[in-house]
Amino acid sequence: MKPINSKSGMAIVLVMTLTMGLLILGSSYLKSISQRSNHNTIELGSIQADLLAEGITQIAMLKLKELPGPLYYAALCKAKGNGNGPLDTYSGDAVLNGAIKNEFSAKYSTTFTMLPSKLYEDMNAKITVVLNLSRPDGRDYERQIERTVSGERKLSGK
Amino acid sequence: MLNINHSNTKNREGITLPEIIVATLILCLAMIPIAGLMGYGGKATLKDARRITAIQMLDKTMRNLLSEPFNEIPRGNNIVKSFNNVSLGDIKASNGVTYSVKLTSQYVTTNFDYNPVNVHTATFNETSPKPADFGSVESLTLTDSVLRLSLTISWIEEKSKEVQVSALTYRANFSRRTI
């Protein structure tokens, strides 16, 4: 009978180890590819949140342009401690505080605040839009846009 | 004088030919899926690159739309005709892929609520208005001052599968004459 040598079959053991190492490398490579694909979704969600928040800000700026007087007195009423009602009405429009259900879902809110300024002459208003967007893959994005609008108050016929 | 002992050479231990053949065979078999993985990685990278190009195109086109004069933005569904700095329709990118860019632009009716102020009463104090100075809630309705802009970019992936990315925003008409 032929004696069994302790070194026989070492080549196969070495190759199996090498193969296992290559397979581990391959699986980690696959994992990195799948993570990179998710990163693309992040970019799209981020861009969508930016664009939508910018759009809502435009609508808020349009309201301020169309109706500056009611905001001025509503903010003054609140600042003097006489009540929040008129300012809440001004900020509470459905078009500025709502939700969108598209291929993503988004909720947004808008607030108007008056900044300290030279009474009767200046009118500096700050518009703040906060938007929360959720992508179908479960990722969430939050955006806050603040825009300050400076104006000069003039009486008609002056 | 050199003396070679042939009987000692016979007993020397080493890797036998069958071992080498079996080991090489196993290595070759293991390399088949690994080579497949490499190919998959390359395809995935190209797919990512096509998607990134589409997202960049989407962002750029939307930014251009937001900076265009309001009255020059066309209205309608699936608009593919380019205007000013906004490129629409079939666009061939530098990666050789043709992207189809479509714009849907529609007016949105906006209602702006507010409490009017009666400044002409004797009790009205301009530095400290009271809730009694405000009237009941009124609404300013604008039907042609806000556009809802929806942009869709689609392209063909492998096996004729159409893929798309889209984004949504609003554009207000600031040049509108205030009442």
Coordinates of C-alpha atoms in Angstrom, one line a residue:
Chain A
M1 CA 0.0 0.0 0.0
K2 CA 1.3 3.5 -0.9
P3 CA 1.9 5.7 2.1
I4 CA -0.1 8.9 2.4
N5 CA 2.2 12.0 2.3
S6 CA 1.2 15.0 4.5
K7 CA 2.0 17.5 1.7
S8 CA -0.2 15.9 -1.0
G9 CA -3.3 17.9 -2.0
M10 CA -1.8 21.3 -0.9
A11 CA -2.2 22.8 -4.3
I12 CA -6.0 22.2 -4.2
V13 CA -6.2 23.8 -0.7
L14 CA -4.2 26.8 -2.0
V15 CA -6.4 27.2 -5.0
M16 CA -9.6 26.9 -3.0
T17 CA -8.4 29.6 -0.7
L18 CA -7.5 31.9 -3.6
T19 CA -10.9 31.2 -5.2
M20 CA -12.7 32.0 -2.0
G21 CA -10.8 35.3 -1.8
L22 CA -11.8 36.2 -5.3
L23 CA -15.4 35.5 -4.7
I24 CA -15.4 37.7 -1.5
L25 CA -13.8 40.5 -3.7
G26 CA -16.5 40.0 -6.3
S27 CA -19.4 40.2 -3.8
S28 CA -18.0 43.4 -2.3
Y29 CA -17.7 44.8 -5.8
L30 CA -21.4 44.0 -6.5
K31 CA -22.3 45.6 -3.2
S32 CA -20.5 48.8 -4.1
I33 CA -22.3 48.9 -7.5
S34 CA -25.7 48.6 -5.9
Q35 CA -24.8 51.4 -3.4
R36 CA -23.8 53.7 -6.3
S37 CA -27.1 53.1 -8.0
N38 CA -28.9 54.3 -4.8
H39 CA -26.7 57.4 -4.8
N40 CA -28.3 58.5 -8.1
T41 CA -31.7 58.4 -6.6
I42 CA -30.5 60.6 -3.8
E43 CA -29.4 63.2 -6.4
L44 CA -32.8 63.2 -8.1
G45 CA -34.6 63.6 -4.8
S46 CA -32.4 66.4 -3.8
I47 CA -32.9 68.3 -7.1
Q48 CA -36.6 67.7 -7.0
A49 CA -36.8 69.1 -3.4
D50 CA -34.8 72.2 -4.5
L51 CA -36.9 72.9 -7.5
L52 CA -40.2 72.5 -5.7
A53 CA -39.2 74.7 -2.8
E54 CA -38.1 77.3 -5.3
G55 CA -41.4 77.1 -7.0
I56 CA -43.4 77.6 -3.8
T57 CA -41.1 80.5 -2.9
Q58 CA -42.0 82.1 -6.3
I59 CA -45.8 81.9 -5.4
A60 CA -45.2 83.4 -2.0
M61 CA -43.2 86.3 -3.6
L62 CA -46.1 86.8 -6.0
K63 CA -48.5 87.1 -3.1
L64 CA -46.3 89.6 -1.3
K65 CA -46.1 91.6 -4.5
E66 CA -49.8 91.6 -5.0
L67 CA -50.8 92.1 -1.4
P68 CA -48.1 94.0 0.5
G69 CA -50.5 96.2 2.6
P70 CA -52.4 93.4 4.4
L71 CA -49.1 91.8 5.4
Y72 CA -47.6 95.0 6.7
Y73 CA -50.6 95.7 9.0
A74 CA -51.0 92.0 10.0
A75 CA -47.3 91.8 11.0
L76 CA -47.6 95.2 12.9
C77 CA -50.7 93.9 14.7
K78 CA -48.8 90.8 15.8
A79 CA -45.7 92.8 16.8
K80 CA -47.7 95.1 19.0
G81 CA -49.3 92.1 20.7
N82 CA -52.8 92.8 19.4
G83 CA -53.3 89.4 17.9
N84 CA -52.0 86.8 15.4
G85 CA -55.3 86.3 13.5
P86 CA -54.6 88.5 10.4
L87 CA -51.0 87.2 10.0
D88 CA -52.2 83.6 10.3
T89 CA -54.8 84.2 7.6
Y90 CA -52.1 85.8 5.4
S91 CA -49.7 82.9 5.8
G92 CA -52.3 80.1 5.8
D93 CA -53.1 79.8 2.1
A94 CA -53.7 76.3 0.8
V95 CA -51.5 77.0 -2.2
L96 CA -48.6 77.9 0.1
N97 CA -49.2 75.2 2.8
G98 CA -50.1 71.9 1.2
A99 CA -49.0 68.6 -0.1
I100 CA -48.3 67.1 -3.5
K101 CA -48.6 63.4 -4.4
N102 CA -46.8 62.7 -7.6
E103 CA -44.2 60.0 -8.2
F104 CA -42.9 61.4 -4.9
S105 CA -44.8 62.9 -2.0
A106 CA -44.1 66.4 -0.5
K107 CA -45.4 68.6 2.2
Y108 CA -44.6 72.2 2.5
S109 CA -45.4 75.3 4.6
T110 CA -44.7 79.0 4.2
T111 CA -44.3 81.8 6.7
F112 CA -44.1 85.5 6.2
T113 CA -42.3 87.7 8.8
M114 CA -41.6 91.4 8.8
L115 CA -38.0 92.5 9.5
P116 CA -37.2 95.6 11.6
S117 CA -37.2 98.6 9.3
K118 CA -37.9 102.3 9.2
L119 CA -41.6 102.4 9.9
Y120 CA -43.8 103.8 7.2
E121 CA -41.0 104.1 4.7
D122 CA -39.4 100.7 4.3
M123 CA -40.9 97.3 4.2
N124 CA -38.6 94.3 4.5
A125 CA -40.3 90.9 4.5
K126 CA -38.8 87.5 4.9
I127 CA -40.4 84.5 3.2
T128 CA -39.5 81.1 4.6
V129 CA -40.6 77.9 2.8
V130 CA -40.0 74.5 4.5
L131 CA -40.4 71.4 2.3
N132 CA -40.3 67.7 3.2
L133 CA -40.1 65.3 0.3
S134 CA -40.2 61.5 0.3
R135 CA -39.1 59.4 -2.6
P136 CA -40.7 56.0 -3.3
D137 CA -37.5 54.3 -2.2
G138 CA -38.2 55.7 1.3
R139 CA -35.5 58.4 1.3
D140 CA -36.5 61.8 2.8
Y141 CA -35.2 65.2 2.0
E142 CA -35.8 68.5 3.7
R143 CA -35.3 71.9 2.2
Q144 CA -35.7 75.4 3.7
I145 CA -35.5 78.5 1.5
E146 CA -35.4 81.9 3.0
R147 CA -35.8 85.0 0.9
T148 CA -35.9 88.6 2.0
V149 CA -37.7 91.1 -0.1
S150 CA -37.1 94.8 0.4
G151 CA -39.6 97.4 -0.6
E152 CA -40.3 101.1 -0.3
R153 CA -43.7 102.2 0.9
K154 CA -45.3 105.0 -1.0
L155 CA -48.8 106.5 -0.7
S156 CA -50.6 106.7 -4.0
G157 CA -50.5 110.2 -5.5
K158 CA -47.4 111.1 -3.4
Chain B
M1 CA 33.6 14.4 -9.9
L2 CA 29.9 15.0 -10.0
N3 CA 27.9 12.1 -8.7
I4 CA 24.1 12.1 -9.5
N5 CA 22.1 9.7 -7.4
H6 CA 19.0 8.9 -9.4
S7 CA 17.4 6.9 -6.6
N8 CA 17.2 10.1 -4.4
T9 CA 15.5 12.1 -7.1
K10 CA 12.7 9.6 -7.3
N11 CA 11.8 10.0 -3.6
R12 CA 11.7 13.9 -3.7
E13 CA 8.3 15.3 -2.7
G14 CA 6.5 17.9 -4.8
I15 CA 3.2 18.9 -6.6
T16 CA 2.1 16.1 -8.9
L17 CA 0.8 16.7 -12.4
P18 CA -2.8 15.6 -11.6
E19 CA -2.8 18.1 -8.7
I20 CA -1.8 20.9 -11.0
I21 CA -4.4 20.0 -13.5
V22 CA -7.2 19.8 -11.0
A23 CA -6.2 23.1 -9.3
T24 CA -6.0 24.9 -12.7
L25 CA -9.4 23.5 -13.6
I26 CA -10.9 24.8 -10.3
L27 CA -9.3 28.2 -10.8
C28 CA -10.7 28.4 -14.4
L29 CA -14.2 27.5 -13.2
A30 CA -14.0 30.2 -10.5
M31 CA -12.9 32.8 -13.0
I32 CA -16.0 32.4 -15.2
P33 CA -18.5 34.1 -12.7
I34 CA -15.8 36.6 -11.8
A35 CA -15.4 37.6 -15.4
G36 CA -19.2 37.9 -15.6
L37 CA -19.1 40.2 -12.6
M38 CA -16.6 42.5 -14.3
G39 CA -18.9 42.7 -17.3
Y40 CA -21.9 43.4 -15.1
G41 CA -19.9 46.2 -13.3
G42 CA -19.1 47.8 -16.6
K43 CA -22.7 47.8 -17.7
A44 CA -23.9 49.1 -14.4
T45 CA -21.4 52.0 -14.6
L46 CA -22.6 52.9 -18.1
K47 CA -26.3 52.7 -16.9
D48 CA -25.4 55.0 -14.0
A49 CA -23.7 57.5 -16.4
R50 CA -26.8 57.6 -18.6
R51 CA -29.0 58.3 -15.6
I52 CA -26.7 61.0 -14.2
T53 CA -26.6 62.7 -17.6
A54 CA -30.4 62.7 -17.7
I55 CA -30.6 64.2 -14.1
Q56 CA -28.1 66.9 -15.0
M57 CA -30.1 67.7 -18.1
L58 CA -33.3 67.9 -16.0
D59 CA -31.8 70.2 -13.5
K60 CA -30.3 72.5 -16.2
T61 CA -33.5 72.7 -18.2
M62 CA -35.6 73.5 -15.1
R63 CA -33.2 76.2 -14.0
N64 CA -33.4 77.7 -17.5
L65 CA -37.2 77.6 -17.4
L66 CA -37.2 79.4 -14.0
S67 CA -35.1 82.2 -15.5
E68 CA -37.1 82.7 -18.7
P69 CA -39.6 85.5 -19.1
F70 CA -43.0 84.3 -17.9
N71 CA -44.8 85.2 -21.1
E72 CA -42.4 83.4 -23.3
I73 CA -42.9 80.0 -21.7
P74 CA -45.3 78.0 -23.9
R75 CA -48.4 76.4 -22.4
G76 CA -49.6 72.8 -23.2
N77 CA -48.9 69.2 -22.7
N78 CA -45.8 67.3 -23.8
I79 CA -44.2 70.4 -25.5
V80 CA -41.1 69.4 -27.6
K81 CA -40.4 72.6 -29.4
S82 CA -37.3 74.4 -28.0
F83 CA -37.5 78.1 -27.2
N84 CA -34.9 80.7 -26.0
N85 CA -32.4 78.9 -23.8
V86 CA -34.6 75.9 -23.2
S87 CA -33.8 72.9 -25.2
L88 CA -36.7 70.4 -25.7
G89 CA -37.4 67.4 -27.9
D90 CA -34.9 64.8 -28.9
I91 CA -31.4 65.8 -27.7
K92 CA -28.3 63.7 -28.4
A93 CA -25.9 63.9 -25.4
S94 CA -22.1 63.6 -25.5
N95 CA -22.4 60.0 -24.3
G96 CA -24.2 59.1 -27.6
V97 CA -27.6 58.6 -26.0
T98 CA -30.7 60.4 -27.3
Y99 CA -32.9 61.8 -24.6
S100 CA -36.5 62.9 -25.2
V101 CA -37.3 66.1 -23.2
K102 CA -40.9 67.0 -22.8
L103 CA -42.5 69.9 -21.0
T104 CA -46.0 70.2 -19.6
S105 CA -46.9 73.7 -18.6
Q106 CA -50.3 74.6 -17.2
Y107 CA -51.8 77.6 -15.4
V108 CA -52.6 77.0 -11.8
T109 CA -55.5 79.0 -10.2
T110 CA -54.2 80.6 -7.0
N111 CA -56.3 82.0 -4.2
F112 CA -54.5 84.4 -1.8
D113 CA -56.4 84.9 1.4
Y114 CA -56.0 88.1 3.5
N115 CA -57.8 90.4 5.9
P116 CA -58.3 93.8 4.4
V117 CA -57.5 96.8 6.6
N118 CA -59.9 99.7 6.9
V119 CA -57.5 102.7 7.3
H120 CA -60.2 105.3 7.0
T121 CA -61.9 105.0 10.4
A122 CA -61.3 107.5 13.1
T123 CA -60.1 104.9 15.6
F124 CA -57.5 103.4 13.3
N125 CA -53.9 103.7 14.7
E126 CA -51.4 103.1 12.0
T127 CA -48.6 102.2 14.4
S128 CA -50.7 99.7 16.3
P129 CA -53.5 98.2 14.3
K130 CA -56.1 96.2 16.2
P131 CA -58.0 93.1 15.0
A132 CA -61.1 95.2 14.8
D133 CA -59.5 97.3 12.1
F134 CA -59.3 94.2 9.8
G135 CA -62.3 93.1 7.8
S136 CA -63.4 89.5 7.2
V137 CA -61.3 87.2 5.1
E138 CA -61.2 88.0 1.4
S139 CA -59.5 86.1 -1.4
L140 CA -57.6 87.4 -4.4
T141 CA -57.9 84.8 -7.2
L142 CA -55.4 84.7 -10.0
T143 CA -56.0 82.4 -12.9
D144 CA -53.1 83.3 -15.2
S145 CA -50.2 84.2 -13.0
V146 CA -48.7 80.9 -11.9
L147 CA -47.5 78.1 -14.2
R148 CA -47.0 74.5 -13.0
L149 CA -44.0 73.2 -14.9
S150 CA -43.4 69.5 -15.2
L151 CA -40.4 68.2 -17.1
T152 CA -39.9 64.6 -18.2
I153 CA -36.7 63.2 -19.7
S154 CA -36.9 59.7 -21.1
W155 CA -34.4 57.4 -22.8
I156 CA -34.0 53.9 -24.0
E157 CA -32.0 51.4 -21.9
E158 CA -30.9 48.0 -23.0
K159 CA -33.5 45.6 -24.3
S160 CA -35.7 48.6 -25.5
K161 CA -36.7 49.4 -22.0
E162 CA -37.8 53.1 -21.6
V163 CA -36.6 54.8 -18.5
Q164 CA -37.5 58.3 -17.3
V165 CA -36.8 61.0 -14.7
S166 CA -39.1 63.9 -14.0
A167 CA -39.3 67.0 -11.9
L168 CA -41.9 69.6 -10.9
T169 CA -41.8 73.3 -10.1
Y170 CA -43.9 76.5 -10.3
R171 CA -43.2 79.8 -12.1
A172 CA -44.9 83.0 -11.1
N173 CA -45.5 86.0 -13.2
F174 CA -43.9 89.0 -11.5
S175 CA -44.4 91.3 -14.4
R176 CA -48.2 91.1 -13.9
R177 CA -49.8 94.5 -13.2
T178 CA -50.8 94.7 -9.6
I179 CA -54.4 95.7 -8.9

